[in-house]
mmCIF file of C-alpha atoms in Angstrom:
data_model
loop_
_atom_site.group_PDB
_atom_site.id
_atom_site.type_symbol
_atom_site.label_atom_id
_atom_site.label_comp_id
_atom_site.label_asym_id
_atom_site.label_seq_id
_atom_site.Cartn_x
_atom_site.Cartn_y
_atom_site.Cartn_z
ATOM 1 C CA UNK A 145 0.000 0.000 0.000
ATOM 2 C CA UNK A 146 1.131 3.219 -0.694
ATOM 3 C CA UNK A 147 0.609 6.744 0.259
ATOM 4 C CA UNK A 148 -2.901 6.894 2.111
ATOM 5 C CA UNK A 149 -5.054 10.073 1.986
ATOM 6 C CA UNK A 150 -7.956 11.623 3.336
ATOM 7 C CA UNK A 151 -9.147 14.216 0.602
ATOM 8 C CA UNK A 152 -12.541 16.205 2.286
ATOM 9 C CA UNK A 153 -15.301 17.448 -0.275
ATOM 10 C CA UNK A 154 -16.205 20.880 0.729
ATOM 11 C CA UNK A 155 -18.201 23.422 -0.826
ATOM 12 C CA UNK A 156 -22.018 21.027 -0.738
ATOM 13 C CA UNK A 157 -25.025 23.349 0.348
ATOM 14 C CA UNK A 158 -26.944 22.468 3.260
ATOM 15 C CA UNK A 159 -29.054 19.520 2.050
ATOM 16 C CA UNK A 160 -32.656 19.562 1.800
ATOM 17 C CA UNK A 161 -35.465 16.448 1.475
ATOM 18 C CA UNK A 162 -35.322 15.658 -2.392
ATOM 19 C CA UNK A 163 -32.013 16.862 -3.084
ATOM 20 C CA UNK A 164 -29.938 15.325 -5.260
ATOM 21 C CA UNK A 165 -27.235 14.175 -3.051
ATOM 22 C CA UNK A 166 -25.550 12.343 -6.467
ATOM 23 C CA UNK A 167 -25.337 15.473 -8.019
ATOM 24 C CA UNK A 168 -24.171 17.522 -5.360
ATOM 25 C CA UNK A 169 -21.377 14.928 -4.091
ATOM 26 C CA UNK A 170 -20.652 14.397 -7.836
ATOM 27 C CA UNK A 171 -19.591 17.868 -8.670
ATOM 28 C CA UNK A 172 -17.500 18.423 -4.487
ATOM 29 C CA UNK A 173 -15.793 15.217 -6.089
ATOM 30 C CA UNK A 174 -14.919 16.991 -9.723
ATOM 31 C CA UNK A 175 -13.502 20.028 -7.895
ATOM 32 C CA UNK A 176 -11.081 17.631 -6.288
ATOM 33 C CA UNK A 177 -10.017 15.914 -9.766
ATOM 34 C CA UNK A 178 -12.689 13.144 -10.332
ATOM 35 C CA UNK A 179 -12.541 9.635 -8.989
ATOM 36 C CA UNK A 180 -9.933 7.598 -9.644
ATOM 37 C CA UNK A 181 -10.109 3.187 -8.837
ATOM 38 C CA UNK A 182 -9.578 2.154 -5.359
ATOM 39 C CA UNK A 183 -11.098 5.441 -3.785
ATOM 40 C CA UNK A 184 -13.561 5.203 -1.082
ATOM 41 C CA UNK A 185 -16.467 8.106 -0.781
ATOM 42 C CA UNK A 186 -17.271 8.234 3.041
ATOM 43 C CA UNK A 187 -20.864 10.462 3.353
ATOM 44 C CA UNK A 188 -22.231 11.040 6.611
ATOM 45 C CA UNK A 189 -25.191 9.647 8.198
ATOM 46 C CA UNK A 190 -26.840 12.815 8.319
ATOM 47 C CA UNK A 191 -27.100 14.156 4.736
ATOM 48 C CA UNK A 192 -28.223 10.894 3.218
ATOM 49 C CA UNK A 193 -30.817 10.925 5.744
ATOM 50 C CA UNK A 194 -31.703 14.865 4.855
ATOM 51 C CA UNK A 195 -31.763 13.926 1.199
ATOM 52 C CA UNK A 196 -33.567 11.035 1.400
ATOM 53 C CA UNK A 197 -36.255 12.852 4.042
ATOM 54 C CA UNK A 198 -35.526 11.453 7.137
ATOM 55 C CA UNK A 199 -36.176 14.570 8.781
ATOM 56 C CA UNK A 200 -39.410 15.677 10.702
ATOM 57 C CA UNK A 201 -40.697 17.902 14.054
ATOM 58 C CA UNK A 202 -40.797 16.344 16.725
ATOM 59 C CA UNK A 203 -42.808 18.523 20.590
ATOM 60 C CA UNK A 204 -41.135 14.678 22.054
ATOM 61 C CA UNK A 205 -37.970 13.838 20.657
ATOM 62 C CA UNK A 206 -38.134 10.841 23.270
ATOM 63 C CA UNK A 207 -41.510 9.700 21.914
ATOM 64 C CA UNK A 208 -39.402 9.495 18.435
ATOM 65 C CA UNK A 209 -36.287 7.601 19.705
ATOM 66 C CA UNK A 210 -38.614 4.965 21.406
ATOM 67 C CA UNK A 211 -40.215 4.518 18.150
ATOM 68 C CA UNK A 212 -37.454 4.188 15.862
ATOM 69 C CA UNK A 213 -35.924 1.579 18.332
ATOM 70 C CA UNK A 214 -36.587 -2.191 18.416
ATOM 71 C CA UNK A 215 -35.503 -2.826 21.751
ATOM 72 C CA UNK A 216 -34.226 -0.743 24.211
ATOM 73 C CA UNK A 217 -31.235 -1.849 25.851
ATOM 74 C CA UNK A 218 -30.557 0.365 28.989
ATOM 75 C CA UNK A 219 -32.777 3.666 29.531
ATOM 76 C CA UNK A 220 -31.898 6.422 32.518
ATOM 77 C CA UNK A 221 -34.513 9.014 32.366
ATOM 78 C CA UNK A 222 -34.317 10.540 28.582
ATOM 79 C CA UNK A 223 -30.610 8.905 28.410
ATOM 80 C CA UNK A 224 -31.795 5.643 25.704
ATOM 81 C CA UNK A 225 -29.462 3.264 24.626
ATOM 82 C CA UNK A 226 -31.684 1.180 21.784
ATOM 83 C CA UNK A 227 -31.562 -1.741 19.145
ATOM 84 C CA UNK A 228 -32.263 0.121 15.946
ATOM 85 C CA UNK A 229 -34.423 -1.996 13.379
ATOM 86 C CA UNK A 230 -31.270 -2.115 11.407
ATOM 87 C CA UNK A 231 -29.327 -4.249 14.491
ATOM 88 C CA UNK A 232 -27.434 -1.019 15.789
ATOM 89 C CA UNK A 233 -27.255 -0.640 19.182
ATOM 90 C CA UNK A 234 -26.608 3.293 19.717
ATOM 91 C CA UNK A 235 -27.498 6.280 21.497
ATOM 92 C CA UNK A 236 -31.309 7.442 21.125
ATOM 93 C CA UNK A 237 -31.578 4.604 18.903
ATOM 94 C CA UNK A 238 -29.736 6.950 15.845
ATOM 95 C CA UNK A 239 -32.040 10.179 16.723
ATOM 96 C CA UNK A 240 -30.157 13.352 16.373
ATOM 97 C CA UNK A 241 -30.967 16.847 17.491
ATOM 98 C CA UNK A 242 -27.772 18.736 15.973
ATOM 99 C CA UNK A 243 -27.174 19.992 12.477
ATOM 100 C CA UNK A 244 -31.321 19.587 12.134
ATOM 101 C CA UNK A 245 -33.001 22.058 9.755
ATOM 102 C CA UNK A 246 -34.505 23.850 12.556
ATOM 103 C CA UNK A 247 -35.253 24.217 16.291
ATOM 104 C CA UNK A 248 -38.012 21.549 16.907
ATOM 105 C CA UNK A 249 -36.540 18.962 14.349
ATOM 106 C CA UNK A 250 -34.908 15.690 14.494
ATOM 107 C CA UNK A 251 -32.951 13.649 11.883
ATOM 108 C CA UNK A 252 -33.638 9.756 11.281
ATOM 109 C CA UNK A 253 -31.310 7.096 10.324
ATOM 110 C CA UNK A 254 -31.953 6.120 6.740
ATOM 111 C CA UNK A 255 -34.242 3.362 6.668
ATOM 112 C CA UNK A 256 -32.083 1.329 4.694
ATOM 113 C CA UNK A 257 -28.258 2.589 4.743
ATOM 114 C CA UNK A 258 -26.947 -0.107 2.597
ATOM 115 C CA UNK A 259 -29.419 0.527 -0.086
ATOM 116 C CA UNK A 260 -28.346 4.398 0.589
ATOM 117 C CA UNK A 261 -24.882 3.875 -0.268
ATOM 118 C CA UNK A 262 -25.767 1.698 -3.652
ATOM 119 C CA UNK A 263 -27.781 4.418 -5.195
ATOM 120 C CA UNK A 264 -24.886 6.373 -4.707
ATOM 121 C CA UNK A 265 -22.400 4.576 -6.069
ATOM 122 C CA UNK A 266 -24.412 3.609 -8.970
ATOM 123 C CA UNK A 267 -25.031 7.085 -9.442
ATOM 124 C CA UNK A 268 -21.664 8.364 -8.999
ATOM 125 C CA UNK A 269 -20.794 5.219 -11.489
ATOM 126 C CA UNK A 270 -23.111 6.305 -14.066
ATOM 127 C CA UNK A 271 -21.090 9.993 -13.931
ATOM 128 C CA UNK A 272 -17.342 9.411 -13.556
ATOM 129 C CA UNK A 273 -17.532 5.723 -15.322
ATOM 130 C CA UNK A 274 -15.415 4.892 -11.678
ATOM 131 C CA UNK A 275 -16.908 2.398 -8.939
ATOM 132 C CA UNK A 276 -15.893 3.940 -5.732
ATOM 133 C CA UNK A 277 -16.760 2.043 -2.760
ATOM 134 C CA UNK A 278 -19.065 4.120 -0.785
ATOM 135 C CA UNK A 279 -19.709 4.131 3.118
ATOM 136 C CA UNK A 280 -22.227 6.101 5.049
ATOM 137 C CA UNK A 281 -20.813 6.908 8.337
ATOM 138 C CA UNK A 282 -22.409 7.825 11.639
ATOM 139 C CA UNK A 283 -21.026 8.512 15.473
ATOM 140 C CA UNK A 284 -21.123 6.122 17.552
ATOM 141 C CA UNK A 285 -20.319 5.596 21.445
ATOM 142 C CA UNK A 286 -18.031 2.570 22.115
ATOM 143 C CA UNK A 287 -18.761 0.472 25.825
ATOM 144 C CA UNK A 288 -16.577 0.917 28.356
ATOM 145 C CA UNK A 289 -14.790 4.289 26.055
ATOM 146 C CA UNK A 290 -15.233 7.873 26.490
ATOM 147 C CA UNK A 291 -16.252 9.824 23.409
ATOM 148 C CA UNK A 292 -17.598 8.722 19.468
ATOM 149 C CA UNK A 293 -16.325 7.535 16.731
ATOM 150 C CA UNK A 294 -17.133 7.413 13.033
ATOM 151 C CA UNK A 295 -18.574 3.802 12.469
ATOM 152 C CA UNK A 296 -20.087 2.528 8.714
ATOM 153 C CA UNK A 297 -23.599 2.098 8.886
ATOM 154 C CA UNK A 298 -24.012 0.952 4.959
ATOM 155 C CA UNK A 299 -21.601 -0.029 2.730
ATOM 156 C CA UNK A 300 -21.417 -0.652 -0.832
ATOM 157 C CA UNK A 301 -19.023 -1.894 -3.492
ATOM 158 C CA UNK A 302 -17.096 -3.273 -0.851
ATOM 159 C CA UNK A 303 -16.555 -6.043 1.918
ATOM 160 C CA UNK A 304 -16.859 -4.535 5.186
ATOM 161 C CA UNK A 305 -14.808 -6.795 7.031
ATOM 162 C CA UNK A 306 -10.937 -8.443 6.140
ATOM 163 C CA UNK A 307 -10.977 -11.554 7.679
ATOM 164 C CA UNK A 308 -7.226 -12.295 8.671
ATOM 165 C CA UNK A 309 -7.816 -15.468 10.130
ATOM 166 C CA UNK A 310 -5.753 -18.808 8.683
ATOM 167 C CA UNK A 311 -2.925 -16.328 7.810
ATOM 168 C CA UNK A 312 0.149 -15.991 10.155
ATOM 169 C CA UNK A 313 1.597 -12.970 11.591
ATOM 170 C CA UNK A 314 5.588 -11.850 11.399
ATOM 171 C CA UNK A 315 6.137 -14.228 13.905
ATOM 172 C CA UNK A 316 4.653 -16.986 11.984
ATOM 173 C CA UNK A 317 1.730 -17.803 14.331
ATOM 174 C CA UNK A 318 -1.470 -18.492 12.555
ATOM 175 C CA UNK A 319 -3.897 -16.420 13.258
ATOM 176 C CA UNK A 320 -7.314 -17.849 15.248
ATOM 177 C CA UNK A 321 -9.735 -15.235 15.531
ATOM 178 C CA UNK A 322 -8.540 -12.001 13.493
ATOM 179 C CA UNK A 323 -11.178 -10.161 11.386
ATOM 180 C CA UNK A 324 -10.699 -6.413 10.556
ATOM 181 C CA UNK A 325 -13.576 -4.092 11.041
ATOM 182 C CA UNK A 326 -12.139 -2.147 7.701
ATOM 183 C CA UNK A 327 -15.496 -0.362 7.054
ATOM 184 C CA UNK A 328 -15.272 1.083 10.392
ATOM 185 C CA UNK A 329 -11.594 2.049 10.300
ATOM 186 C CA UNK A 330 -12.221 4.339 7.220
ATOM 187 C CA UNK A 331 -14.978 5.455 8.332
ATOM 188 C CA UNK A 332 -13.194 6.610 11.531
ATOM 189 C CA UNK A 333 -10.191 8.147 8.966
ATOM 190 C CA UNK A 334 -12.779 10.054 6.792
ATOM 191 C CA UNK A 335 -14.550 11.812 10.190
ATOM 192 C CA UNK A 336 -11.006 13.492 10.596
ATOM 193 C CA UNK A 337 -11.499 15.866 7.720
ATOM 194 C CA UNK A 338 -15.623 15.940 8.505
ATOM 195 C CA UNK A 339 -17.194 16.316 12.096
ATOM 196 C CA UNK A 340 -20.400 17.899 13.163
ATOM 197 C CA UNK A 341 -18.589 21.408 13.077
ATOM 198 C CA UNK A 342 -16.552 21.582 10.222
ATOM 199 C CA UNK A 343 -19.626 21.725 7.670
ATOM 200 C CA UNK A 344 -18.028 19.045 5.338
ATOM 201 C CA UNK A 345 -20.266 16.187 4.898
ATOM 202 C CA UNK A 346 -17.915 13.721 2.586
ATOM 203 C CA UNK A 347 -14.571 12.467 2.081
ATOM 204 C CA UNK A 348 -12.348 10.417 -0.190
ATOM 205 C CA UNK A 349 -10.031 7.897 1.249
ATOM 206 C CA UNK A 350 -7.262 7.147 -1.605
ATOM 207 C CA UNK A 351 -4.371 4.945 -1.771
ATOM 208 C CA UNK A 352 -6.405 1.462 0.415
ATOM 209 C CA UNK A 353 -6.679 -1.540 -0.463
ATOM 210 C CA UNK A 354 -10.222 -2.155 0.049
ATOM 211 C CA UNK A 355 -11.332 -5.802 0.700
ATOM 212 C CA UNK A 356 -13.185 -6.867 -2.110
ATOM 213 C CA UNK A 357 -16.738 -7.758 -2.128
ATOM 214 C CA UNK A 358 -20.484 -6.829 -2.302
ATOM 215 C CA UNK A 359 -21.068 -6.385 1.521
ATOM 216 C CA UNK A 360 -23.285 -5.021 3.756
ATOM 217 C CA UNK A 361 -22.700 -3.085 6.974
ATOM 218 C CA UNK A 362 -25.142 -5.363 8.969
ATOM 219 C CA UNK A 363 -22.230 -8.082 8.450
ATOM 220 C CA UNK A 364 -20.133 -6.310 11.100
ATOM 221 C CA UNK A 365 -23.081 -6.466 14.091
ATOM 222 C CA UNK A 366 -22.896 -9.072 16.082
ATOM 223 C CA UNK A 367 -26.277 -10.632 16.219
ATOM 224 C CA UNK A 368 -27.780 -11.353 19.707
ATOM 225 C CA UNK A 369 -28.165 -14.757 19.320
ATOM 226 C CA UNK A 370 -24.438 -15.670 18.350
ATOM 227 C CA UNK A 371 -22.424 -17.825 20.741
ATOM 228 C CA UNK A 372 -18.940 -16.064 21.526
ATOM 229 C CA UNK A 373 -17.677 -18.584 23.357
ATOM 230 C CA UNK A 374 -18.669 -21.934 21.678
#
């Protein structure tokens, strides 16, 4: 692998229900030089779900959270931690307050975040002639951590995990139980150059050598039911 990069697309409006959000990331990504193979588009959570009208008033934002949420997995008075209907397990089951279109507002997860980052790399396919990967990103709290991180909650165009397992290390040791949550990692490298102040909803990573594939981000939840120690 070579040089890595983290290129930010600046310059998008503030995103409305029904924009194109093709078109707009299409022409932040000409005024950087175009796509070129290997590069993966990171787009937050936030304008996908703007575009795609995941955006509404809410008089009780807690009234919203508990009905976006499957389950909810510890509550302390309007402090929910909640099983979205995707399999996320996040704060206010994926509600948000900030960077809203008004006071009064909440945005939504995208119903269907994998399907979200298809149509735009299709789109942005269609345009440059270039498959991109494409990742929609969100924060997300970590147990036992202080603080968020960028996470991938769709993927497209790409396998979200690099299972390492069967290989051996440096030392020769074959490796047991190894798999790379890559999805997450550039999705945690893109939110360098983004963040809910800097007003820059996209990034490129360049120079990775994405794990090939036609995942989906549900691949790197750990379903309830799974025994970790068979």
């Amino acid at each position: 692998m070579g040089e890595l990069r983290v290129i930010p697309l600046a310059g998008l409006p503030e995103v409305a229900p029904g924009d194109d959000l093709v078109s707009l990331l299409g022409d932040a990504v000409e005024r950087t030089g175009g796509l070129v193979d290997g590069d993966v588009l990171v787009v937050s959570q936030k304008v996908v779900s703007k575009a795609e009208g995941r955006v509404e008033e809410a008089d009780d934002v807690l009234e919203v959270i508990l009905r976006e949420a499957r389950a909810v997995r510890r509550r302390r008075g309007d402090l929910v931690i909640a099983e979205t209907e995707h399999g996320f397990v996040c704060a206010s089951a994926g509600v948000d307050r900030s960077n809203t279109p008004g006071d009064g507002w909440v945005v939504l997860l995208p119903r269907d975040p994998d399907a979200s980052a298809n149509r735009l790399r299709d789109g942005l396919v269609d345009r440059f002639g270039v498959a991109p990967a494409v990742i929609v990103s969100d924060s997300f709290g970590r147990a036992w951590r202080d603080g968020t991180t960028d996470v991938a909650i769709g993927v497209a165009g790409m396998s979200p995990l690099r299972d390492l397992r069967g290989t051996k290390d440096a030392r020769g040791r074959t490796l047991e139980a190894t798999v790379i949550a890559v999805a997450d990692e550039l999705a945690g490298a893109a939110e360098l150059v983004l963040g809910k102040t800097a007003g820059v909803p996209a990034a490129l990573v360049r120079g990775y050598d994405v794990p090939p594939g036609d995942g989906s981000a549900r691949e790197i939840v750990i379903p309830p039911e799974r025994d970790l120690f068979p």
